[in-house]
Amino acid sequence: MTATNDASDTSTPGVARAPGPTLHEQLLDDPTRPPDPLLVESPVFLGDADVPYRNYISPDYAAAEFEHVWPKSWQWACHTDHIPEAGDYYVYDIGHLSALILRTDDGEIKAYFNACMHRGTQLRPPNSCGFAKQLRCPFHGWTWSLDGQLIDLPDRWDFPHVGDESHRLAEMPVGEFAGFVWVNFDRDAEPLAEWVGVLDDHFTEFGFEDRYIETHVRKRLPCNWKAAIEAFLEAYHVRETHASGKLGDEVTTQYDIFEPNVSRFIHTTGLDSPQRPSPRTEQEIFAHMTRNLRSGEEALELPDNVRARDFYARMVQEQMGEKYGHDFSELSESLTLDSIEYFCFPNAFFFPGLSLPMVYRFRPDPDDLDISYFDLLILRPRPVEGAAPMPPEVIEIDIDESYTLAAGLGGLGRVYDQDTANMAAQTRGFRASHKRGQTLGNYQESRVRHLQRRVDDLLRAGGYDPDS
Ligand code: FES
Ligand SMILES: [Fe+2]
């Protein structure tokens, strides 16, 4: 490694970087070249003004989000595996909005506003899924085909003003991306491909639609939805919050913003942080990475003349290859080991890496702005032969319960618990603070600012001025 950052440039805001090699340089030093999207760098400096705490604690602000952000933004509602056959349906709720997503007899996916065209009754309960040949309202029995056509209207003689066309089920825009079904409650929404922007291009490299859901956890969180998301947008907290863990000290991270809706970090594993006061040997790094694998006090031996990162990547590829029946030997070290995290505004995260293969989704509680819901999915490569397992039952974890209740999360449960403790403390501090806004790092916390700015953009576009 040769080039290093010029950390002394503090005169131009947003330009300074941590001393030592950049993540980009580290990736180029790997023996296997990573896919091109991982070599793209797109830092954006978005200013350095404090972000007001009222964005989290003002009821007016939260109400404006429900009016101008959630009904206008593309969100993934379910996985395509949730509705594989004609008649399978799935209900996605966000705030007081509800979408009924289903597969028609032609195999097409449609999404309807989940409300009867007669007197508004929800056709299917919140958070439900199942199978239906047709959609019959539980109140008076009006019935629609899966295509949304009104096919039965009891006592039709009393409704000469109701036509099959005028009372079709109301559809909303729906699309597929990365194996998930996305909806938008705005019938004039831009196409999904435009919304996900650069993701469309980057994800052609990652085979995300060839994965199935192995574990699905839903956790109730003690904070505003934006604070929950922000806890995962930066790795700046890792050294302090997760200091005792495996993620504790490898902190070279690259932050990118791809306007308008996407941001990313890449966080390396198995390389020594330049910020450590004294560098470790490759054997020490290897011992640290494999400490969960060894029996007793016996450390695993790293062969001579090979980097811990490269050797460990091969180990992971072999283990995962055996477990999931694939050949991962061509994967780059970065795609095998690193924490690669894409965020798509307003609430979705996708991790294309092999050993950290998560998807997140966050939703606000419609009745309490200090509560949010976190869907945490672990995805795995589909078997080459035979069908992938169906999506598992959701493991519900309440606000005071530990993620370690979900066995499928392994050691990550404890790490997520550490994040939750921060969220609760931060939420208390939003109200206790004398200073009325948060101060953000120009680079490492740029994605936090980007999220805040996107919310602000949509609020203002909808005619709500948070400053008035
Ligand atoms: S409200 Fe649905 S049939 Fe009457
Ligand atoms: Fe964390």
Short mmCIF file of C-alpha atoms in Angstrom, two decimals, residues 120-416:
data_model
loop_
_atom_site.label_atom_id
_atom_site.label_comp_id
_atom_site.label_asym_id
_atom_site.label_seq_id
_atom_site.Cartn_x
_atom_site.Cartn_y
_atom_site.Cartn_z
CA GLY A 120 -64.19 1.34 3.28
CA THR A 121 -63.79 -1.82 5.33
CA GLN A 122 -60.30 -3.27 5.11
CA LEU A 123 -60.50 -6.33 2.89
CA ARG A 124 -57.77 -8.15 4.76
CA PRO A 125 -56.45 -7.51 8.30
CA PRO A 126 -53.22 -5.59 8.95
CA ASN A 127 -50.05 -7.61 8.65
CA SER A 128 -51.81 -10.67 7.27
CA CYS A 129 -51.00 -12.98 4.40
CA GLY A 130 -52.69 -16.01 2.88
CA PHE A 131 -54.50 -17.36 -0.14
CA ALA A 132 -57.75 -16.26 -1.78
CA LYS A 133 -59.54 -17.20 -5.00
CA GLN A 134 -61.37 -13.86 -4.91
CA LEU A 135 -61.57 -10.90 -2.55
CA ARG A 136 -64.81 -10.84 -0.61
CA CYS A 137 -65.46 -8.02 1.82
CA PRO A 138 -66.39 -9.30 5.29
CA PHE A 139 -69.01 -6.53 5.85
CA HIS A 140 -71.66 -6.90 3.08
CA GLY A 141 -70.02 -9.36 0.76
CA TRP A 142 -69.04 -7.24 -2.24
CA THR A 143 -66.56 -9.39 -4.13
CA TRP A 144 -63.74 -8.74 -6.58
CA SER A 145 -61.70 -11.02 -8.80
CA LEU A 146 -57.93 -11.12 -8.24
CA ASP A 147 -57.78 -8.76 -11.23
CA GLY A 148 -59.73 -6.21 -9.27
CA GLN A 149 -63.01 -6.52 -11.13
CA LEU A 150 -66.25 -6.28 -9.15
CA ILE A 151 -67.85 -9.70 -9.71
CA ASP A 152 -70.52 -9.87 -7.04
CA LEU A 153 -72.64 -7.09 -5.56
CA PRO A 154 -75.39 -8.42 -3.28
CA ASP A 155 -78.74 -6.62 -4.00
CA ARG A 156 -77.39 -4.97 -7.05
CA TRP A 157 -80.89 -3.49 -7.71
CA ASP A 158 -80.15 -0.97 -4.91
CA PHE A 159 -76.95 0.27 -6.56
CA PRO A 160 -77.82 1.42 -10.09
CA HIS A 161 -75.09 4.04 -9.64
CA VAL A 162 -72.36 1.40 -9.20
CA GLY A 163 -70.64 0.09 -12.29
CA ASP A 164 -68.13 -2.74 -12.56
CA GLU A 165 -65.64 -0.19 -13.88
CA SER A 166 -66.33 2.65 -11.46
CA HIS A 167 -65.96 0.29 -8.52
CA ARG A 168 -63.01 -1.78 -9.58
CA LEU A 169 -60.52 -2.17 -6.72
CA ALA A 170 -58.19 0.82 -6.71
CA GLU A 171 -54.70 -0.18 -7.81
CA MET A 172 -51.43 1.43 -6.85
CA PRO A 173 -48.05 1.30 -8.63
CA VAL A 174 -46.18 -1.91 -7.92
CA GLY A 175 -42.80 -3.21 -9.10
CA GLU A 176 -40.12 -5.82 -8.46
CA PHE A 177 -36.51 -5.18 -7.58
CA ALA A 178 -33.83 -7.33 -5.90
CA GLY A 179 -36.35 -10.12 -5.30
CA PHE A 180 -38.74 -7.84 -3.41
CA VAL A 181 -42.16 -6.43 -4.31
CA TRP A 182 -42.29 -2.63 -4.00
CA VAL A 183 -45.34 -0.40 -3.80
CA ASN A 184 -46.06 3.32 -3.97
CA PHE A 185 -49.34 4.76 -2.68
CA ASP A 186 -49.06 7.67 -5.13
CA ARG A 187 -50.78 6.75 -8.37
CA ASP A 188 -48.66 9.37 -10.18
CA ALA A 189 -45.38 8.04 -8.80
CA GLU A 190 -42.26 7.97 -10.94
CA PRO A 191 -41.24 4.46 -12.07
CA LEU A 192 -39.54 2.24 -9.47
CA ALA A 193 -36.38 2.03 -11.61
CA GLU A 194 -36.02 5.80 -11.41
CA TRP A 195 -36.48 5.77 -7.64
CA VAL A 196 -33.85 3.09 -6.97
CA GLY A 197 -31.49 4.83 -9.40
CA VAL A 198 -27.95 3.48 -9.27
CA LEU A 199 -29.05 0.38 -7.35
CA ASP A 200 -30.52 -1.00 -10.55
CA ASP A 201 -27.09 -0.96 -12.12
CA HIS A 202 -25.02 -2.01 -9.10
CA PHE A 203 -27.26 -4.92 -8.19
CA THR A 204 -26.92 -6.63 -11.56
CA GLU A 205 -23.56 -7.74 -10.10
CA PHE A 206 -24.86 -9.18 -6.85
CA GLY A 207 -27.53 -11.78 -7.75
CA PHE A 208 -29.82 -10.55 -5.03
CA GLU A 209 -32.97 -12.01 -6.62
CA ASP A 210 -31.36 -15.44 -6.28
CA ARG A 211 -31.61 -15.39 -2.51
CA TYR A 212 -34.25 -16.62 -0.12
CA ILE A 213 -35.19 -15.48 3.37
CA GLU A 214 -33.64 -17.68 6.03
CA THR A 215 -34.49 -15.59 9.11
CA HIS A 216 -36.98 -12.75 9.61
CA VAL A 217 -37.01 -10.80 12.85
CA ARG A 218 -39.29 -7.86 13.64
CA LYS A 219 -38.20 -5.71 16.55
CA ARG A 220 -40.08 -2.84 18.19
CA LEU A 221 -37.56 -0.06 18.73
CA PRO A 222 -37.54 2.68 21.38
CA CYS A 223 -36.93 5.58 18.99
CA ASN A 224 -38.12 7.62 16.06
CA TRP A 225 -37.80 5.79 12.72
CA LYS A 226 -35.09 8.18 11.48
CA ALA A 227 -32.94 7.70 14.60
CA ALA A 228 -33.28 3.93 14.09
CA ILE A 229 -32.10 4.13 10.50
CA GLU A 230 -29.31 6.55 11.36
CA ALA A 231 -27.86 4.06 13.84
CA PHE A 232 -27.03 1.92 10.81
CA LEU A 233 -25.92 4.63 8.38
CA GLU A 234 -22.51 5.23 9.90
CA ALA A 235 -19.71 3.06 11.20
CA TYR A 236 -18.32 5.92 13.27
CA HIS A 237 -20.02 4.46 16.36
CA VAL A 238 -18.51 0.99 15.93
CA ARG A 239 -15.27 1.61 17.80
CA GLU A 240 -17.09 2.91 20.89
CA THR A 241 -20.40 1.04 20.88
CA HIS A 242 -19.22 -2.36 19.69
CA ALA A 243 -15.69 -2.11 21.11
CA SER A 244 -15.72 -5.55 22.67
CA GLY A 245 -16.95 -7.29 19.56
CA LYS A 246 -15.60 -8.70 16.35
CA LEU A 247 -16.50 -5.48 14.56
CA GLY A 248 -14.57 -3.48 17.11
CA ASP A 249 -11.49 -2.18 15.43
CA GLU A 250 -11.47 -2.70 11.70
CA VAL A 251 -12.85 0.68 10.86
CA THR A 252 -11.77 1.66 7.37
CA THR A 253 -15.04 2.76 5.85
CA GLN A 254 -16.04 4.43 2.62
CA TYR A 255 -19.22 6.53 2.45
CA ASP A 256 -21.04 7.26 -0.80
CA ILE A 257 -24.12 9.17 -1.77
CA PHE A 258 -25.85 8.54 -5.07
CA GLU A 259 -28.51 11.19 -5.49
CA PRO A 260 -31.37 11.28 -5.05
CA ASN A 261 -32.30 8.23 -2.98
CA VAL A 262 -29.33 5.92 -2.47
CA SER A 263 -26.36 5.93 -0.15
CA ARG A 264 -23.81 3.30 0.81
CA PHE A 265 -21.02 2.36 3.11
CA ILE A 266 -18.39 -0.29 2.69
CA HIS A 267 -16.62 -1.35 5.85
CA THR A 268 -13.65 -3.69 5.66
CA THR A 269 -13.04 -6.78 7.74
CA GLY A 270 -9.73 -8.45 8.44
CA LEU A 271 -7.42 -5.52 7.84
CA ASP A 272 -5.61 -3.66 10.54
CA SER A 273 -6.95 -0.24 11.25
CA PRO A 274 -4.39 2.51 10.66
CA GLN A 275 -5.83 4.10 13.79
CA ARG A 276 -4.50 1.40 16.07
CA PRO A 277 -1.59 2.68 18.16
CA SER A 278 0.45 -0.43 17.36
CA PRO A 279 -0.18 -2.63 14.34
CA ARG A 280 -1.08 -6.29 14.82
CA THR A 281 0.56 -9.17 13.07
CA GLU A 282 -1.41 -11.07 10.46
CA GLN A 283 -1.53 -13.98 12.92
CA GLU A 284 -3.11 -11.72 15.54
CA ILE A 285 -5.69 -10.44 13.07
CA PHE A 286 -6.46 -14.01 12.06
CA ALA A 287 -6.81 -15.12 15.69
CA HIS A 288 -9.23 -12.23 16.26
CA MET A 289 -11.35 -13.12 13.23
CA THR A 290 -11.53 -16.82 14.02
CA ARG A 291 -11.94 -16.62 17.76
CA ASN A 292 -15.50 -17.96 17.55
CA LEU A 293 -14.29 -21.00 15.66
CA ARG A 294 -11.53 -22.21 17.93
CA SER A 295 -12.01 -24.74 20.67
CA GLY A 296 -10.67 -23.75 24.09
CA GLU A 297 -7.78 -21.34 24.06
CA GLU A 298 -6.17 -22.87 20.99
CA ALA A 299 -5.79 -20.25 18.23
CA LEU A 300 -6.10 -21.33 14.60
CA GLU A 301 -2.79 -21.15 12.74
CA LEU A 302 -2.41 -18.85 9.74
CA PRO A 303 -0.04 -20.26 7.10
CA ASP A 304 3.08 -18.23 6.27
CA ASN A 305 3.05 -15.49 3.65
CA VAL A 306 -0.68 -15.11 3.36
CA ARG A 307 -2.81 -12.29 4.67
CA ALA A 308 -5.37 -13.09 7.35
CA ARG A 309 -8.10 -11.43 5.27
CA ASP A 310 -7.39 -13.52 2.17
CA PHE A 311 -7.07 -16.80 4.03
CA TYR A 312 -10.20 -16.17 6.08
CA ALA A 313 -12.15 -15.25 2.92
CA ARG A 314 -11.28 -18.65 1.42
CA MET A 315 -12.38 -20.37 4.65
CA VAL A 316 -15.73 -18.56 4.56
CA GLN A 317 -16.22 -19.36 0.88
CA GLU A 318 -15.62 -23.05 1.53
CA GLN A 319 -17.85 -23.22 4.58
CA MET A 320 -20.69 -21.31 2.92
CA GLY A 321 -20.20 -23.25 -0.31
CA GLU A 322 -20.65 -26.52 1.53
CA LYS A 323 -23.64 -25.27 3.48
CA TYR A 324 -25.53 -23.68 0.58
CA GLY A 325 -24.35 -25.84 -2.32
CA HIS A 326 -22.62 -23.15 -4.37
CA ASP A 327 -19.13 -22.44 -5.58
CA PHE A 328 -18.10 -19.10 -4.10
CA SER A 329 -14.41 -19.42 -4.92
CA GLU A 330 -14.57 -16.65 -7.55
CA LEU A 331 -16.00 -14.08 -5.17
CA SER A 332 -13.77 -11.19 -4.21
CA GLU A 333 -12.50 -10.91 -0.65
CA SER A 334 -14.56 -7.78 -0.23
CA LEU A 335 -17.83 -9.33 -1.36
CA THR A 336 -17.09 -12.35 0.83
CA LEU A 337 -16.23 -10.56 4.07
CA ASP A 338 -16.95 -6.87 4.12
CA SER A 339 -19.99 -5.08 5.45
CA ILE A 340 -21.40 -3.58 2.24
CA GLU A 341 -24.54 -1.67 2.98
CA TYR A 342 -26.80 0.12 0.51
CA PHE A 343 -29.62 2.34 1.75
CA CYS A 344 -32.60 3.27 -0.40
CA PHE A 345 -34.65 6.17 0.90
CA PRO A 346 -36.89 6.18 2.85
CA ASN A 347 -36.46 2.93 4.76
CA ALA A 348 -34.65 0.01 3.11
CA PHE A 349 -31.16 -1.44 3.45
CA PHE A 350 -29.60 -4.17 1.31
CA PHE A 351 -26.31 -5.92 2.08
CA PRO A 352 -24.98 -7.77 -0.98
CA GLY A 353 -22.05 -9.41 0.86
CA LEU A 354 -21.85 -13.18 1.37
CA SER A 355 -21.22 -13.39 5.10
CA LEU A 356 -23.26 -10.33 6.14
CA PRO A 357 -26.32 -10.84 3.89
CA MET A 358 -29.01 -8.70 5.54
CA VAL A 359 -32.00 -6.69 4.42
CA TYR A 360 -33.51 -4.09 6.75
CA ARG A 361 -36.72 -2.11 6.67
CA PHE A 362 -37.84 0.51 9.17
CA ARG A 363 -41.33 1.89 9.74
CA PRO A 364 -42.69 4.54 12.09
CA ASP A 365 -45.43 3.75 14.60
CA PRO A 366 -48.45 5.82 13.48
CA ASP A 367 -49.43 6.62 17.06
CA ASP A 368 -46.11 7.20 18.83
CA LEU A 369 -43.27 9.08 17.15
CA ASP A 370 -40.79 7.60 19.65
CA ILE A 371 -41.48 4.05 18.45
CA SER A 372 -40.51 2.33 15.22
CA TYR A 373 -40.50 -1.16 13.73
CA PHE A 374 -37.45 -2.88 12.35
CA ASP A 375 -37.70 -5.84 9.96
CA LEU A 376 -34.36 -7.64 9.89
CA LEU A 377 -33.95 -10.37 7.30
CA ILE A 378 -31.06 -12.74 6.68
CA LEU A 379 -30.94 -13.87 3.06
CA ARG A 380 -29.08 -16.88 1.67
CA PRO A 381 -28.25 -18.09 -1.84
CA ARG A 382 -30.98 -20.24 -3.37
CA PRO A 383 -29.99 -23.87 -3.84
CA VAL A 384 -28.82 -24.68 -7.36
CA GLU A 385 -31.23 -27.60 -7.45
CA GLY A 386 -34.65 -27.87 -5.88
CA ALA A 387 -36.86 -25.21 -4.38
CA ALA A 388 -35.66 -22.72 -1.81
CA PRO A 389 -37.35 -22.86 1.59
CA MET A 390 -40.47 -20.71 1.93
CA PRO A 391 -40.16 -17.50 3.99
CA PRO A 392 -40.05 -18.34 7.70
CA GLU A 393 -42.42 -17.14 10.42
CA VAL A 394 -41.56 -13.67 11.65
CA ILE A 395 -39.90 -13.68 15.08
CA GLU A 396 -41.42 -10.75 16.96
CA ILE A 397 -39.13 -9.10 19.53
CA ASP A 398 -40.60 -6.48 21.81
CA ILE A 399 -39.02 -3.25 22.87
CA ASP A 400 -37.33 -4.57 26.03
CA GLU A 401 -36.45 -7.97 24.64
CA SER A 402 -33.06 -8.98 23.29
CA TYR A 403 -32.31 -9.86 19.68
CA THR A 404 -30.51 -12.88 21.07
CA LEU A 405 -33.99 -14.51 21.27
CA ALA A 406 -33.61 -15.02 17.52
CA ALA A 407 -31.17 -17.90 17.15
CA GLY A 408 -30.82 -17.20 13.40
CA LEU A 409 -28.91 -13.98 14.14
CA GLY A 410 -26.02 -15.79 15.84
CA GLY A 411 -23.58 -13.42 17.50
CA LEU A 412 -25.13 -10.41 15.77
CA GLY A 413 -27.96 -10.36 18.34
CA ARG A 414 -25.70 -8.87 20.97
CA VAL A 415 -24.40 -6.26 18.54
CA TYR A 416 -27.93 -5.13 17.66
#
